[in-house]
mmCIF file of C-alpha atoms in Angstrom:
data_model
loop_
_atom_site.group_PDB
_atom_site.id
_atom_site.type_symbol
_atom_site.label_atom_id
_atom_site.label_comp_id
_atom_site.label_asym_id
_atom_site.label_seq_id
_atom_site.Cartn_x
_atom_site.Cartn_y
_atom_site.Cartn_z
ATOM 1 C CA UNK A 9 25.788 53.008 39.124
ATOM 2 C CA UNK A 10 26.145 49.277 38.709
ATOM 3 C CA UNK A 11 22.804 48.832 40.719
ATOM 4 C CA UNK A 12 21.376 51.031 38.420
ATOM 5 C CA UNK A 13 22.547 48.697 35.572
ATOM 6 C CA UNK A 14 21.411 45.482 36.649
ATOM 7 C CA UNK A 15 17.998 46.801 37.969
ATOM 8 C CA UNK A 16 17.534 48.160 34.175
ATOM 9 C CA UNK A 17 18.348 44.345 33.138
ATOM 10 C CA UNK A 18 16.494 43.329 35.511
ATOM 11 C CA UNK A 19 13.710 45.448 33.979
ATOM 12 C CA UNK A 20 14.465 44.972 30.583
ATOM 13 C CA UNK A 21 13.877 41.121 31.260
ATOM 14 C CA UNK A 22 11.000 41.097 32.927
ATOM 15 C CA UNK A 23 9.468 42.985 29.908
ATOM 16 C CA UNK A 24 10.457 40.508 27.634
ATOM 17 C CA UNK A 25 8.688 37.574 29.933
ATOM 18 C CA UNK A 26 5.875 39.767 30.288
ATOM 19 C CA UNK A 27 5.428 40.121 26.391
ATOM 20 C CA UNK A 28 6.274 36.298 25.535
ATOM 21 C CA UNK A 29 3.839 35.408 28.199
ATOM 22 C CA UNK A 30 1.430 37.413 26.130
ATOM 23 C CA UNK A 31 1.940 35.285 22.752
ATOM 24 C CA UNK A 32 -1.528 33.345 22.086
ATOM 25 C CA UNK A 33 -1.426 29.646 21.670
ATOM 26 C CA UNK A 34 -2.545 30.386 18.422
ATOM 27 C CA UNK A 35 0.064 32.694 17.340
ATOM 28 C CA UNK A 36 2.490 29.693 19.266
ATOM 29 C CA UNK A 37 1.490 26.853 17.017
ATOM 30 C CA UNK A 38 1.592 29.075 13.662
ATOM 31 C CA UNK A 39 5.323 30.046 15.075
ATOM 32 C CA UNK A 40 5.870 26.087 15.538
ATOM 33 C CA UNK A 41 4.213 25.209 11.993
ATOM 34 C CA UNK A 42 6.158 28.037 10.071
ATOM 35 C CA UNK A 43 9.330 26.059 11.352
ATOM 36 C CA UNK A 44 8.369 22.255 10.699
ATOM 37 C CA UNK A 45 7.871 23.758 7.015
ATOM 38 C CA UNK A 46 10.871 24.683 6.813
ATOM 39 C CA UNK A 47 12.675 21.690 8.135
ATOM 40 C CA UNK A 48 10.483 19.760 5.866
ATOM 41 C CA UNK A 49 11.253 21.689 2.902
ATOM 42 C CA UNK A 50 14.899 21.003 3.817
ATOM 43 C CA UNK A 51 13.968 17.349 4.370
ATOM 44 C CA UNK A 52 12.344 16.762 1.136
ATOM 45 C CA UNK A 53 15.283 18.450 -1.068
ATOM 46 C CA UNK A 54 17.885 16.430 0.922
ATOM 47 C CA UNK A 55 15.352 13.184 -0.523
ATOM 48 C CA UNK A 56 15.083 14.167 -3.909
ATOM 49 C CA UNK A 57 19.345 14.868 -3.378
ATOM 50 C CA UNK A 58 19.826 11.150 -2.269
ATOM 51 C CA UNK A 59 17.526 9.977 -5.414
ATOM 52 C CA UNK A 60 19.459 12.412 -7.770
ATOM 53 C CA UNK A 61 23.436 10.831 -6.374
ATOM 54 C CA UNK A 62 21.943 6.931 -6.092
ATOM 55 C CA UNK A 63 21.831 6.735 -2.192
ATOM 56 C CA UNK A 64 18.792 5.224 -1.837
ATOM 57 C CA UNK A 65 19.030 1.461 -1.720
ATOM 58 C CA UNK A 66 15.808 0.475 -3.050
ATOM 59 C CA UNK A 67 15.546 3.505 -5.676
ATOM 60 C CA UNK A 68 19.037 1.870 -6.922
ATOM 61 C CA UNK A 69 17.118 -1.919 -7.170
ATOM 62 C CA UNK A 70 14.437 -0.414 -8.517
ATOM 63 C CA UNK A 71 15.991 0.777 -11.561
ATOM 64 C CA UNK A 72 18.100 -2.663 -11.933
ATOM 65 C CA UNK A 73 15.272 -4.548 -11.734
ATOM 66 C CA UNK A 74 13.489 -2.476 -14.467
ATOM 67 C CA UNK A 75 16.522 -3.345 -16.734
ATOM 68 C CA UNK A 76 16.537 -6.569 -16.375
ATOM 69 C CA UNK A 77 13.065 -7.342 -16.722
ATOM 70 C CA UNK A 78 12.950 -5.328 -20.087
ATOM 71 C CA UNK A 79 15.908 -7.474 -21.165
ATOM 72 C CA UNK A 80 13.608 -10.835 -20.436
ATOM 73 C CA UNK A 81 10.679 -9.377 -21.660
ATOM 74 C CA UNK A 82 11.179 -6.223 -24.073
ATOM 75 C CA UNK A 83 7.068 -6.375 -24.450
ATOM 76 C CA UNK A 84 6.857 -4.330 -21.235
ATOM 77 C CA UNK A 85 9.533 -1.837 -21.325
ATOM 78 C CA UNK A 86 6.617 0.950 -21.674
ATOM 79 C CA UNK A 87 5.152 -0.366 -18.413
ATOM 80 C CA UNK A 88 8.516 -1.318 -17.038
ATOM 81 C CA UNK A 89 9.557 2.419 -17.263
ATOM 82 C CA UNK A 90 6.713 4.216 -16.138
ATOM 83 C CA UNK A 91 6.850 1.829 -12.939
ATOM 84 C CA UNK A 92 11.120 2.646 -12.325
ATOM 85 C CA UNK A 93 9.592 6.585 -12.194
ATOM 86 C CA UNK A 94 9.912 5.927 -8.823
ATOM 87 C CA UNK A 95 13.226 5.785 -8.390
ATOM 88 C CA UNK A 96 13.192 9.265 -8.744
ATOM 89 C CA UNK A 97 11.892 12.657 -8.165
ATOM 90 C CA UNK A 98 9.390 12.425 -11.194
ATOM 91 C CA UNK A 99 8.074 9.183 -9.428
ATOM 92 C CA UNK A 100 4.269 9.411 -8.024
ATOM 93 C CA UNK A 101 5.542 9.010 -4.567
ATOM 94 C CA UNK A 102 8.237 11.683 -4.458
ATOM 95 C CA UNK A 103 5.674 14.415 -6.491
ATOM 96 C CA UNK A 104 2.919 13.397 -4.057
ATOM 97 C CA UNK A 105 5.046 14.589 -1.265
ATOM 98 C CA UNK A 106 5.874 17.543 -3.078
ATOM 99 C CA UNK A 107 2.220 18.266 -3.399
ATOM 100 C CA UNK A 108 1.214 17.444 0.247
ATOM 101 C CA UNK A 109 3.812 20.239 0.965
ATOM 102 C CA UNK A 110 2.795 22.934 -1.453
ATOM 103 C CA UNK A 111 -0.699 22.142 0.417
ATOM 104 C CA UNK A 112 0.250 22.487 3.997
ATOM 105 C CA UNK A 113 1.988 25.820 3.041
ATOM 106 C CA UNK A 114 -1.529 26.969 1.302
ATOM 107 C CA UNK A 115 -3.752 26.289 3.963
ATOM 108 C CA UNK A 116 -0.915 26.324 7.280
ATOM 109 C CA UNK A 117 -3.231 29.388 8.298
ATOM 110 C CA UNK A 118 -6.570 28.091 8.460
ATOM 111 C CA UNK A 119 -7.275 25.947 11.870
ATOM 112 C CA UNK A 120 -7.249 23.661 13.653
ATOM 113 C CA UNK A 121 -3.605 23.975 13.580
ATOM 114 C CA UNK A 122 -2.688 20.732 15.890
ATOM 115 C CA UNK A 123 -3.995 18.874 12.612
ATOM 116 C CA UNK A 124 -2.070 20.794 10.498
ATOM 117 C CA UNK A 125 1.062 19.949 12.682
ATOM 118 C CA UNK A 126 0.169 16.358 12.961
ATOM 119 C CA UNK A 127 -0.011 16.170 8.827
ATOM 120 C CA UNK A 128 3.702 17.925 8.817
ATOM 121 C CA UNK A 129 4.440 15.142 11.341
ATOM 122 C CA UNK A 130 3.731 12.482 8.916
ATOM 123 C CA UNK A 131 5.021 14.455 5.717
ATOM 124 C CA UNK A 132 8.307 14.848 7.715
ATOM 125 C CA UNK A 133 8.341 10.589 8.341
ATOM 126 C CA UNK A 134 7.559 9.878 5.359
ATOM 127 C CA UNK A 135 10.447 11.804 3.702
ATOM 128 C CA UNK A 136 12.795 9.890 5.782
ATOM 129 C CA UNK A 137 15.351 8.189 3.002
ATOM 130 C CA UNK A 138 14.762 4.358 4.813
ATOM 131 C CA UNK A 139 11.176 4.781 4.802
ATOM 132 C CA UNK A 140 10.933 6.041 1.590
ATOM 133 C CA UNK A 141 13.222 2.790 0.421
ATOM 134 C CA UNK A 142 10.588 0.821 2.040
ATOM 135 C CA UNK A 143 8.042 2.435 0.128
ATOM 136 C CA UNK A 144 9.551 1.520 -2.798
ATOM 137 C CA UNK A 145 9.343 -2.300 -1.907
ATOM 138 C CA UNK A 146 5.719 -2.127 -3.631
ATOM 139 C CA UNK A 147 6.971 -0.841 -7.289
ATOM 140 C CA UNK A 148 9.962 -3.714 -6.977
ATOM 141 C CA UNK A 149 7.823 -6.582 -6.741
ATOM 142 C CA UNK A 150 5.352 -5.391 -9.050
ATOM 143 C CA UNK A 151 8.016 -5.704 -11.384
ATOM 144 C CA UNK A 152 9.399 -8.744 -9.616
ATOM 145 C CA UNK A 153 5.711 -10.623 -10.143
ATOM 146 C CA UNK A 154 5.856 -9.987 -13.883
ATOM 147 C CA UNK A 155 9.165 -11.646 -14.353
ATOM 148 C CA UNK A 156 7.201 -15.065 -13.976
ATOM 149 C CA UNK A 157 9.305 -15.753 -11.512
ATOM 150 C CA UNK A 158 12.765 -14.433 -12.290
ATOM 151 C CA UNK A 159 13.196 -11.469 -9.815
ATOM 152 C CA UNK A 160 12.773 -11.875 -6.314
ATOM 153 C CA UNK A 161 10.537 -9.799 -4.248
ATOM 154 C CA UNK A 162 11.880 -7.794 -1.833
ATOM 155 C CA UNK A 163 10.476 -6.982 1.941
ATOM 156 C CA UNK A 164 8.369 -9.324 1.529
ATOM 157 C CA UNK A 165 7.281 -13.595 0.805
ATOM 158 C CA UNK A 166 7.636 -14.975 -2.211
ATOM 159 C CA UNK A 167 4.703 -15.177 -4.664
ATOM 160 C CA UNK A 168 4.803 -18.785 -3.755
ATOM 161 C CA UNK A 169 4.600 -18.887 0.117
ATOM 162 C CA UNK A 170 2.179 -16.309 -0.645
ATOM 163 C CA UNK A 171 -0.455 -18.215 -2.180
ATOM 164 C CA UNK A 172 -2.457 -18.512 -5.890
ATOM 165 C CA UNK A 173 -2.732 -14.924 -7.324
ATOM 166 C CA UNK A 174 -0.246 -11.894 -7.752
ATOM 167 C CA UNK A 175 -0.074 -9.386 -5.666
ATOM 168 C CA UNK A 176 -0.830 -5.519 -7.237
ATOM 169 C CA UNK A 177 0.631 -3.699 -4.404
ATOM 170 C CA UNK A 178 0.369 -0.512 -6.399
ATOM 171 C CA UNK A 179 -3.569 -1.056 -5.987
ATOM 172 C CA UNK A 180 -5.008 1.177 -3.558
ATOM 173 C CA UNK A 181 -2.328 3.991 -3.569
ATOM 174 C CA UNK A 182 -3.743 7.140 -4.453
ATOM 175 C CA UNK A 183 -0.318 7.921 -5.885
ATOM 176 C CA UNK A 184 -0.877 5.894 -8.813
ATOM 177 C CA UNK A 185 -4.988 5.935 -8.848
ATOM 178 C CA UNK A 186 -7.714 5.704 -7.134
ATOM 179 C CA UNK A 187 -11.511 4.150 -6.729
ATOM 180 C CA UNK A 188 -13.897 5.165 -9.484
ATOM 181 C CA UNK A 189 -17.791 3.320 -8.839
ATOM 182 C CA UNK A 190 -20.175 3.076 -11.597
ATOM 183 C CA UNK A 191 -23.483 3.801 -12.148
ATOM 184 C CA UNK A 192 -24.625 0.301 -10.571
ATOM 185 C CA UNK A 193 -22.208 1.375 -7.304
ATOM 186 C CA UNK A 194 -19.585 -0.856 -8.252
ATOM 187 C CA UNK A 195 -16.327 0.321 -7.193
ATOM 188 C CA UNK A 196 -13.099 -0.172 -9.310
ATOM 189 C CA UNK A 197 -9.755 0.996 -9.466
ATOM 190 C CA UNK A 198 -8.552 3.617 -12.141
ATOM 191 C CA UNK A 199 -5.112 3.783 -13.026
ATOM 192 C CA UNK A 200 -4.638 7.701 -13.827
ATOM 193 C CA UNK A 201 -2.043 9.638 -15.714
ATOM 194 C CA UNK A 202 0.937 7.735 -17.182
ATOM 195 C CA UNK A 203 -0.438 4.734 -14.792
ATOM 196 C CA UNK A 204 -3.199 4.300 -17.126
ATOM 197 C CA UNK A 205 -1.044 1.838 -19.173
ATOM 198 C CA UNK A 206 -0.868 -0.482 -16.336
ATOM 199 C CA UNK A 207 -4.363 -1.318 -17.571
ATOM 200 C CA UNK A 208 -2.991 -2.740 -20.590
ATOM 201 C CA UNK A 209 -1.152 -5.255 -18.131
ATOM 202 C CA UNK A 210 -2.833 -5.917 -14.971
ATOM 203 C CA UNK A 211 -6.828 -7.096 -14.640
ATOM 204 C CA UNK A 212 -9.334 -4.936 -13.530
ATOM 205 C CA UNK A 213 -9.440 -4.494 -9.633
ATOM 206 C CA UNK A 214 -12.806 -4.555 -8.063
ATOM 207 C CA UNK A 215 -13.156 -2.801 -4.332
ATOM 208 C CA UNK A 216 -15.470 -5.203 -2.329
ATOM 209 C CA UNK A 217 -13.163 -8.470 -3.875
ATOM 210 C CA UNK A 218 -9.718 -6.808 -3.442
ATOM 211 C CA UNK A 219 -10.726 -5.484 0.010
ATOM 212 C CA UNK A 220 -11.623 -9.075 1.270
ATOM 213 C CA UNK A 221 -8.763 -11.091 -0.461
ATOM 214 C CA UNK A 222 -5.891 -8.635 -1.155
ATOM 215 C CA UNK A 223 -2.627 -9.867 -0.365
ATOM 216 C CA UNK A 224 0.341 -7.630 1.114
ATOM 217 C CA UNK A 225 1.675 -4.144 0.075
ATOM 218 C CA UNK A 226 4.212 -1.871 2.406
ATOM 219 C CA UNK A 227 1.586 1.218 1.267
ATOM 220 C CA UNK A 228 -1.634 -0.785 2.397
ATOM 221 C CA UNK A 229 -0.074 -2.303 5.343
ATOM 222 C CA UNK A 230 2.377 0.115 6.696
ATOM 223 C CA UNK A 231 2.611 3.069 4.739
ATOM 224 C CA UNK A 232 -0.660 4.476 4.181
ATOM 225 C CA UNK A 233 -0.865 7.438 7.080
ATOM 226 C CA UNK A 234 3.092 8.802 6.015
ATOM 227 C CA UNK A 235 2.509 8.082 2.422
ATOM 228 C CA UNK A 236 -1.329 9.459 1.999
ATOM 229 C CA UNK A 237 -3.411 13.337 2.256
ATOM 230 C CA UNK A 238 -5.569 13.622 4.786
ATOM 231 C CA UNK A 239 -8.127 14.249 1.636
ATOM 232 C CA UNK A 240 -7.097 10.782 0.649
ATOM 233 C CA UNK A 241 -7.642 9.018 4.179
ATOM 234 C CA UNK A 242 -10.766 10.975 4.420
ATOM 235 C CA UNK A 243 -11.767 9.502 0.900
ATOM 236 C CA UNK A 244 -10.787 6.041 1.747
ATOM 237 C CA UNK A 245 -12.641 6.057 4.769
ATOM 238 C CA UNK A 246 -15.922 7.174 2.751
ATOM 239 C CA UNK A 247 -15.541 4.231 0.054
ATOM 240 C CA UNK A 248 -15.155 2.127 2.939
ATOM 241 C CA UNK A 249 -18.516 3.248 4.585
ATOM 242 C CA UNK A 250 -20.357 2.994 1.376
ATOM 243 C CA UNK A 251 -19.224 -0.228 -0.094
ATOM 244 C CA UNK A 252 -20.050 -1.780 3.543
ATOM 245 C CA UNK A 253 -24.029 -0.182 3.619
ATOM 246 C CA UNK A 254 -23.805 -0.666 0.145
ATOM 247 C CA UNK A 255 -23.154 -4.915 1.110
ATOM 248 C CA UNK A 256 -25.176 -4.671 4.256
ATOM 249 C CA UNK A 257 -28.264 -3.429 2.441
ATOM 250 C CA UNK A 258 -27.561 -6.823 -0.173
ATOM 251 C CA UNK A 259 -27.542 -9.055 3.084
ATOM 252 C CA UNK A 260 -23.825 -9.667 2.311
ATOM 253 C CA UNK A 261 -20.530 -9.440 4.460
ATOM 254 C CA UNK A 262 -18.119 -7.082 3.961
ATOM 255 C CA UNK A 263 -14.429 -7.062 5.487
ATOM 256 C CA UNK A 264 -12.347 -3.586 5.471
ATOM 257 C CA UNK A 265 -9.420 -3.301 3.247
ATOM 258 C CA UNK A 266 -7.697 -1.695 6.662
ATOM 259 C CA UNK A 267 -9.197 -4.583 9.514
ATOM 260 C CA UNK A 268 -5.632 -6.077 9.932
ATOM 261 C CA UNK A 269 -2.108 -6.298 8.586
ATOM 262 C CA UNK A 270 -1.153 -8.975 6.185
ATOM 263 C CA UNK A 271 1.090 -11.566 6.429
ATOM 264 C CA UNK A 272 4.176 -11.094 4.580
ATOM 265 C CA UNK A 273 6.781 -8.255 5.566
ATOM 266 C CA UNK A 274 10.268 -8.955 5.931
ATOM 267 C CA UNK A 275 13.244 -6.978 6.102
ATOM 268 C CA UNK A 276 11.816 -3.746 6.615
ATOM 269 C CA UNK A 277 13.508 -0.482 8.087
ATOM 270 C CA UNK A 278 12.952 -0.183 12.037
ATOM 271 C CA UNK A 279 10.769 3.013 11.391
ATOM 272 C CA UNK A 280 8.010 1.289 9.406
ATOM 273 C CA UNK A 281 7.260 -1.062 12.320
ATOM 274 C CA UNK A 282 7.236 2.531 14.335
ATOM 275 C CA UNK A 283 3.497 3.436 14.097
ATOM 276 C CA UNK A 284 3.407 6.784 13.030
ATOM 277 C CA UNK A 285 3.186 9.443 16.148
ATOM 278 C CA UNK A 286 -0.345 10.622 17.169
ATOM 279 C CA UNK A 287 -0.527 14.655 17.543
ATOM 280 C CA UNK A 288 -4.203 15.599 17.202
ATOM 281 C CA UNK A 289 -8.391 15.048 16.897
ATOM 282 C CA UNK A 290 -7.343 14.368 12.992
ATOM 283 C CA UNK A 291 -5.445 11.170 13.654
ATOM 284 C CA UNK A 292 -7.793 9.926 16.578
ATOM 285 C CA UNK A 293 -10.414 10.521 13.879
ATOM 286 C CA UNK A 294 -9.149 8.673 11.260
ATOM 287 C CA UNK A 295 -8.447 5.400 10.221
ATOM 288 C CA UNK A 296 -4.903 4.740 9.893
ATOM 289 C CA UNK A 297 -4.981 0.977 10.311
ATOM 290 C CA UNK A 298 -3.152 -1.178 7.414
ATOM 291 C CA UNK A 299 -4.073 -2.186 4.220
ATOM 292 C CA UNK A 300 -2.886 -4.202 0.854
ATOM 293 C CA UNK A 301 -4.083 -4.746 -2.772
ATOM 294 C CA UNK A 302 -4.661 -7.554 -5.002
ATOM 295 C CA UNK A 303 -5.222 -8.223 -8.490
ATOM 296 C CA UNK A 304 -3.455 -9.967 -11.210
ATOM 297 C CA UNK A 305 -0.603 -9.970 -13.535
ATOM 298 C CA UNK A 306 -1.407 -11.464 -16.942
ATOM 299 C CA UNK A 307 0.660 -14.189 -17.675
ATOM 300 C CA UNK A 308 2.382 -14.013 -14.651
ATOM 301 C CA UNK A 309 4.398 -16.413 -12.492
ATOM 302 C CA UNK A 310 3.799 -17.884 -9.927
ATOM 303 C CA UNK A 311 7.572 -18.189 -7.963
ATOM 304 C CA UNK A 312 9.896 -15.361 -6.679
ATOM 305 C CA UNK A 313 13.300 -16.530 -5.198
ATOM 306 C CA UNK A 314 15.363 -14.789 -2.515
ATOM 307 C CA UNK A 315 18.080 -13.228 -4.788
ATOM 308 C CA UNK A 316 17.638 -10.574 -7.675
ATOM 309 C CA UNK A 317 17.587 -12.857 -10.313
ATOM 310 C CA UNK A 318 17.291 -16.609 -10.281
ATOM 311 C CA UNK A 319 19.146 -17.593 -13.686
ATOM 312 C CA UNK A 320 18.481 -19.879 -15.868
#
């Protein structure tokens, strides 16, 4: 009787080899995408948690640096506010990972599905709480390069070892804006939303100048695969095509936003000197290389020190 037990086991489990072996690598990887959703769904509430309770470090400096530069300068406490968003889940940043995952779970379905995976990949990284501080480095010393001087930037040189110029690390982020060209094929950047009032603060941005002379941002030189749409690298990738042609066709030289990192990052997490992990034909076919922005503060410094506020 007991033989007759274990050979029905024995039975039963070869059946159930049989129809697993039958699964399609198709109907695999939709299994395998259905579950990195849900671990990123998980992933991205447990971010927007940690911004809710204060536990992100640089979402907490974020907001103290926003109070006391509208304390200095109470001129800029629309633009100071809009910038602090950040430090929460109304922020550009954390909505533009919300977005990137109500995408994924519209399209999950449609191949190639190793792309798909590799663009969960990324979401998931990006969600992480230290890189997400680190993203927040570029909001901070915005603010800290309007306090002439008075805040210090974080993750980063000083506006002085730096060089002439302030750095617009927001420039370039598709969070904030993006690249609008004109009738004469003139690129420049568009704040959009409630960004446009950065306008009112910082000088226009044009693409071939900023993408030869920018100066550092964590987005443009570290961030830009976790923190970008593959719509938006695929978009960045076709400005840079055109403004180069564009330049070639003039007889002039033209040096990608994205050639090499810029000097200037210090005190960043582990993880965002981690390139980001290559799954699929998407990221082979892309250009994830590093970027940074430039443009100019109005009235701006010219000196950052190492602590939050240098005093009088």
């Amino acid at each position: 009787m007991s033989n007759i037990k274990a050979w029905k086991l024995m039975s039963l489990f070869c059946l159930f080899a049989v129809l697993m072996g039958c699964q399609s690598k198709e109907e695999q990887l939709q299994q395998t995408i259905q579950e990195s959703i849900k671990k990123a769904d998980v992933e991205l509430s447990q971010l927007g948690t940690a911004l809710d309770n204060g536990s992100i470090r640089n979402a907490v400096l974020l907001k103290e640096y926003g109070q006391l530069l509208k304390q200095q300068q109470p001129e800029l406490s629309k633009v100071v506010d809009v910038i602090t968003l950040d430090a929460t889940r109304q922020g550009a940043l954390y909505s533009g990972l919300t977005q990137r995952l109500k995408d994924i779970k519209g399209t999950y379905l449609i191949p190639p599905y190793e792309d798909t995976l590799h663009s969960i990949d990324l979401l998931r990284e990006a969600v992480k709480p230290t890189l997400f501080s680190d993203a927040l480095t570029d909001p901070i010393n915005m603010l800290a390069d309007m306090s002439k001087g008075s805040l210090a930037r974080i993750g980063a040189i000083s506006q002085q070892a730096e060089g002439e110029g302030v750095g617009n690390q927001m420039v370039g982020n598709p969070n904030y804006g993006n690249w609008q060209t004109n009738s004469n094929g003139i690129s420049f950047w568009q704040w959009y939303g409630m960004y446009r009032i950065l306008g009112d603060v910082f000088d226009r941005v044009e693409y071939g100048s900023w993408s030869k002379r920018r100066k550092y941002s964590y987005y443009n030189d570290y961030g830009r695969a976790r923190y970008s749409s593959p719509k938006q690298i695929k978009t960045q990738s076709a400005l840079e095509t055109r403004t180069r042609q564009s330049y070639q066709r003039q007889g002039k030289q033209f040096t990608s936003p994205y050639a090499s990192k810029k000097t200037g990052a210090t005190g960043l997490s582990r993880s965002s000197y981690t390139p980001p992990k290559s799954r699929s034909s998407y990221s082979r076919s892309s250009s994830y290389s590093n970027s940074n922005s430039s443009g100019s503060v109005r009235d701006s410094g010219s000196r950052t020190s190492r602590g939050v506020s240098r005093g009088k």
